[in-house]
Short mmCIF file of C-alpha atoms in Angstrom, two decimals:
data_model
loop_
_atom_site.label_atom_id
_atom_site.label_comp_id
_atom_site.label_asym_id
_atom_site.label_seq_id
_atom_site.Cartn_x
_atom_site.Cartn_y
_atom_site.Cartn_z
CA MET A 1 -102.93 41.11 121.99
CA PHE A 2 -102.84 43.09 125.26
CA GLU A 3 -103.96 42.14 128.77
CA SER A 4 -103.37 45.35 130.71
CA LEU A 5 -104.29 47.73 127.88
CA LEU A 6 -107.16 48.31 125.50
CA PHE A 7 -106.25 49.47 122.00
CA ASP A 8 -108.51 50.90 119.33
CA LYS A 9 -107.80 52.69 116.06
CA GLN A 10 -110.58 55.04 114.96
CA GLU A 11 -110.64 56.27 111.39
CA VAL A 12 -111.56 59.94 111.07
CA GLU A 13 -110.44 60.54 107.50
CA PRO A 14 -109.49 57.89 104.86
CA ARG A 15 -105.91 59.02 104.38
CA PRO A 16 -102.48 58.56 106.01
CA GLY A 17 -102.59 60.24 109.40
CA GLY A 18 -106.38 60.14 109.42
CA CYS A 19 -106.82 57.85 112.45
CA ILE A 20 -106.93 58.33 116.21
CA ALA A 21 -105.22 55.64 118.30
CA TRP A 22 -106.93 55.16 121.67
CA ILE A 23 -104.72 53.50 124.31
CA THR A 24 -106.51 52.72 127.57
CA LEU A 25 -104.72 51.66 130.75
CA ASN A 26 -106.92 48.74 131.75
CA ARG A 27 -106.39 47.79 135.38
CA PRO A 28 -109.30 49.72 136.93
CA GLU A 29 -109.42 47.43 139.98
CA LYS A 30 -105.83 48.57 140.74
CA LEU A 31 -106.51 52.23 139.84
CA ASN A 32 -104.62 51.54 136.59
CA ALA A 33 -101.35 51.26 138.48
CA VAL A 34 -98.40 50.61 136.18
CA ASN A 35 -96.93 47.14 136.68
CA LEU A 36 -94.18 45.49 134.66
CA GLN A 37 -96.65 43.90 132.26
CA MET A 38 -98.37 47.22 131.57
CA ARG A 39 -95.05 48.94 131.03
CA ASP A 40 -93.98 46.31 128.50
CA GLU A 41 -97.34 46.40 126.74
CA MET A 42 -97.23 50.19 126.68
CA TRP A 43 -93.83 49.95 125.01
CA THR A 44 -95.26 47.67 122.33
CA ALA A 45 -98.32 49.89 121.78
CA MET A 46 -96.24 53.05 121.54
CA GLU A 47 -93.84 51.47 119.06
CA TRP A 48 -96.85 50.35 117.07
CA VAL A 49 -98.54 53.75 116.83
CA ARG A 50 -95.22 55.48 116.27
CA SER A 51 -94.63 53.47 113.09
CA ASP A 52 -98.24 53.25 111.85
CA PRO A 53 -98.68 55.81 109.02
CA ASP A 54 -102.44 55.79 109.48
CA VAL A 55 -102.24 57.20 113.03
CA GLY A 56 -102.34 60.98 113.23
CA ALA A 57 -103.01 61.42 116.95
CA ILE A 58 -102.74 59.28 120.07
CA VAL A 59 -105.05 59.45 123.09
CA LEU A 60 -103.97 57.96 126.41
CA ARG A 61 -106.62 57.39 129.09
CA GLY A 62 -107.47 55.15 132.03
CA ALA A 63 -110.28 52.62 132.33
CA GLY A 64 -113.00 53.20 134.91
CA GLU A 65 -114.05 56.32 136.76
CA ARG A 66 -111.52 56.45 139.60
CA ALA A 67 -108.10 56.89 138.02
CA PHE A 68 -106.09 57.76 134.96
CA SER A 69 -103.27 56.00 136.81
CA ALA A 70 -102.39 56.03 140.50
CA GLY A 71 -98.72 55.45 139.67
CA ALA A 72 -96.40 52.47 139.92
CA ASP A 73 -97.82 49.24 141.29
CA ILE A 74 -96.13 49.09 144.70
CA THR A 75 -97.05 45.42 145.12
CA GLU A 76 -94.28 44.64 142.62
CA PHE A 77 -91.60 46.59 144.50
CA GLY A 78 -88.73 44.25 145.30
CA THR A 79 -90.00 41.42 143.11
CA ALA A 80 -87.51 41.90 140.25
CA PRO A 81 -84.69 39.31 140.02
CA SER A 82 -82.20 41.96 141.18
CA TYR A 83 -81.76 45.69 141.34
CA VAL A 84 -79.22 45.52 138.50
CA GLU A 85 -81.59 43.49 136.30
CA ALA A 86 -84.46 45.87 137.01
CA ARG A 87 -82.33 48.88 136.05
CA ARG A 88 -81.11 47.12 132.90
CA ALA A 89 -84.67 46.27 131.81
CA ARG A 90 -85.79 49.85 132.37
CA HIS A 91 -82.83 51.19 130.39
CA GLU A 92 -83.48 48.85 127.48
CA ARG A 93 -87.19 49.67 127.45
CA ASP A 94 -87.29 53.34 128.40
CA LEU A 95 -91.03 53.86 128.01
CA TRP A 96 -90.94 57.51 129.03
CA GLY A 97 -88.14 58.27 126.57
CA LEU A 98 -90.06 56.49 123.82
CA MET A 99 -93.20 58.51 124.53
CA LEU A 100 -91.22 61.75 124.42
CA ALA A 101 -89.66 60.73 121.09
CA ILE A 102 -92.96 60.15 119.29
CA GLU A 103 -93.49 62.87 116.67
CA LYS A 104 -97.26 62.50 116.54
CA PRO A 105 -99.45 64.57 118.87
CA MET A 106 -100.33 62.80 122.11
CA ILE A 107 -103.34 63.71 124.24
CA ALA A 108 -103.86 62.65 127.86
CA SER A 109 -107.54 62.29 128.80
CA ILE A 110 -107.53 62.29 132.59
CA ARG A 111 -110.22 61.25 135.02
CA GLY A 112 -109.59 60.66 138.71
CA PHE A 113 -106.10 60.15 140.10
CA ALA A 114 -102.99 60.97 138.08
CA LEU A 115 -100.30 60.32 140.65
CA GLY A 116 -96.61 59.48 140.52
CA ALA A 117 -95.84 57.61 137.31
CA GLY A 118 -99.41 58.35 136.19
CA CYS A 119 -98.82 62.09 136.45
CA GLU A 120 -95.45 61.68 134.73
CA MET A 121 -97.05 59.67 131.93
CA SER A 122 -99.51 62.52 131.33
CA LEU A 123 -96.58 64.96 131.24
CA CYS A 124 -95.12 62.95 128.35
CA CYS A 125 -98.21 63.93 126.35
CA ASP A 126 -98.55 67.20 124.46
CA LEU A 127 -102.08 68.14 125.48
CA ARG A 128 -103.99 67.32 128.65
CA ILE A 129 -107.74 67.45 129.19
CA ALA A 130 -109.11 66.56 132.63
CA SER A 131 -112.44 65.92 134.26
CA GLU A 132 -113.51 68.04 137.21
CA ASP A 133 -112.83 65.15 139.60
CA ALA A 134 -109.21 64.68 138.48
CA SER A 135 -106.26 65.21 140.80
CA PHE A 136 -102.55 65.36 140.10
CA GLY A 137 -99.57 64.67 142.31
CA LEU A 138 -95.98 63.49 142.63
CA PRO A 139 -96.00 61.95 146.13
CA GLU A 140 -92.58 60.28 145.94
CA VAL A 141 -90.90 62.59 148.48
CA LYS A 142 -93.35 61.36 151.12
CA LEU A 143 -91.92 57.87 150.63
CA GLY A 144 -88.31 59.01 150.86
CA TYR A 145 -87.37 59.15 147.19
CA ILE A 146 -87.84 61.45 144.20
CA PRO A 147 -89.92 61.27 141.01
CA SER A 148 -87.88 59.02 138.72
CA ALA A 149 -89.89 58.83 135.50
CA GLY A 150 -89.14 62.38 134.38
CA GLY A 151 -91.22 64.31 136.89
CA THR A 152 -88.45 66.59 138.15
CA GLN A 153 -87.60 67.54 134.55
CA LEU A 154 -90.95 67.53 132.78
CA LEU A 155 -93.04 69.34 135.40
CA PRO A 156 -90.91 72.55 135.57
CA ARG A 157 -90.83 72.54 131.76
CA THR A 158 -94.63 72.50 131.76
CA ILE A 159 -95.60 74.82 134.62
CA ALA A 160 -93.86 77.60 136.54
CA ARG A 161 -90.81 76.48 138.52
CA GLY A 162 -92.28 77.54 141.85
CA ASN A 163 -95.49 75.61 141.26
CA ALA A 164 -93.50 72.58 140.15
CA LEU A 165 -91.39 72.73 143.29
CA LEU A 166 -94.51 73.09 145.42
CA MET A 167 -95.87 69.81 144.02
CA ILE A 168 -92.54 67.96 144.11
CA LEU A 169 -91.27 69.09 147.53
CA THR A 170 -94.55 68.63 149.41
CA GLY A 171 -95.78 65.59 147.52
CA GLU A 172 -99.31 66.91 147.96
CA PRO A 173 -101.89 66.52 145.16
CA ILE A 174 -103.64 69.38 143.41
CA SER A 175 -107.18 69.52 142.04
CA ALA A 176 -108.14 69.74 138.39
CA ARG A 177 -109.00 73.44 138.79
CA GLN A 178 -105.63 74.15 140.39
CA ALA A 179 -103.95 72.17 137.60
CA LEU A 180 -105.76 74.40 135.11
CA ASP A 181 -104.58 77.52 136.95
CA PHE A 182 -101.01 76.18 136.94
CA GLY A 183 -101.18 75.40 133.21
CA LEU A 184 -100.72 71.68 133.81
CA VAL A 185 -103.90 70.96 131.85
CA GLN A 186 -105.48 72.95 129.03
CA TRP A 187 -109.13 72.03 129.71
CA VAL A 188 -111.26 70.94 132.65
CA VAL A 189 -114.67 69.51 131.75
CA PRO A 190 -117.52 67.69 133.54
CA ALA A 191 -116.73 64.00 133.94
CA GLY A 192 -119.64 63.02 131.72
CA ASP A 193 -118.27 65.17 128.89
CA LEU A 194 -114.66 63.97 129.02
CA GLN A 195 -114.93 61.29 126.33
CA ALA A 196 -116.76 63.52 123.85
CA ARG A 197 -114.52 66.53 124.44
CA THR A 198 -111.39 64.40 124.10
CA GLU A 199 -112.61 62.94 120.82
CA GLU A 200 -113.51 66.40 119.55
CA LEU A 201 -109.99 67.62 120.31
CA ALA A 202 -108.35 64.59 118.70
CA ARG A 203 -110.51 64.98 115.60
CA ARG A 204 -109.46 68.63 115.28
CA VAL A 205 -105.79 67.62 115.38
CA VAL A 206 -106.25 64.76 112.90
CA ALA A 207 -108.13 67.04 110.50
CA ARG A 208 -104.93 69.07 109.96
CA PRO A 209 -102.30 67.94 107.43
CA ALA A 210 -100.30 65.30 109.29
CA PRO A 211 -96.81 66.32 108.05
CA ALA A 212 -97.40 69.91 109.14
CA VAL A 213 -98.63 68.82 112.56
CA ARG A 214 -95.60 66.59 113.13
CA ARG A 215 -93.11 69.23 112.02
CA ALA A 216 -94.81 71.90 114.15
CA LYS A 217 -94.55 69.65 117.21
CA GLU A 218 -90.90 68.93 116.39
CA ALA A 219 -90.12 72.65 116.12
CA VAL A 220 -91.64 73.38 119.52
CA VAL A 221 -90.16 70.40 121.36
CA ARG A 222 -86.64 70.70 119.96
CA GLY A 223 -86.65 74.47 120.09
CA LEU A 224 -87.25 74.61 123.84
CA ASP A 225 -83.71 73.37 124.47
CA LEU A 226 -82.07 75.71 121.93
CA PRO A 227 -81.05 79.36 122.09
CA LEU A 228 -83.62 81.50 120.30
CA GLU A 229 -81.44 82.19 117.25
CA GLU A 230 -80.75 78.48 116.72
CA GLY A 231 -84.40 77.66 117.26
CA VAL A 232 -85.50 80.13 114.61
CA ARG A 233 -83.02 78.64 112.13
CA MET A 234 -84.30 75.15 112.90
CA GLU A 235 -87.87 76.35 112.38
CA TRP A 236 -86.91 77.79 108.99
CA ARG A 237 -85.26 74.51 107.94
CA LEU A 238 -88.29 72.48 108.99
CA GLY A 239 -90.59 74.85 107.12
CA ARG A 240 -88.52 74.63 103.94
CA ALA A 241 -88.36 70.83 104.14
CA LEU A 242 -92.12 70.74 104.51
CA GLU A 243 -92.60 73.01 101.48
CA ALA A 244 -90.43 70.66 99.43
CA VAL A 245 -92.84 67.74 99.91
CA THR A 246 -96.15 69.59 99.57
#
């Protein structure tokens, strides 16, 4: 049903939450740049996996060997009917907000370029594993604007503020090893091992009880924006609610 994406659901265990959903950005000839069609199809795919009780983990990756995603497709800049219409469409289908709202664990499997919107898309995921040839960057400042798909907010919530500002203010990319040092990714592996290591990680997540995994993610994500005392109370409530259904 998709043209710019590949979608596959892999059963790991025959139970609710026992499947891995693989979503592949499939425009390798364009370095998997995000155009309007891909954005809309991503919205549909994310809504699908969000509501599918069989899916326990989601993997996002790019087709080909050159890029996870090189960012927004600049060939479409200025082609929308109007600026107002473009803003309205983005508001009604806030893909980045949808990705951040998904309770299930999301893994970014990154090979090659992860730039601009591609880097921001990976930041919407919970775990990031990269090949040794990966590179990350938010080059928007070089073009006279700022990251506008969450980069200025997500990056300093993921890595140290100074390192985030270094990437955002210079617009210069960093290597996979530097991303590992910054804490932007959790693993760097040889390119030939990326698929197997990603699947191994996803299988480990799916093997855990799905309700516990979802509530643990919720506690971490919501708690980051709360004072510690409120966060601890929220954690207690989530734990008690989980005990009530197990």
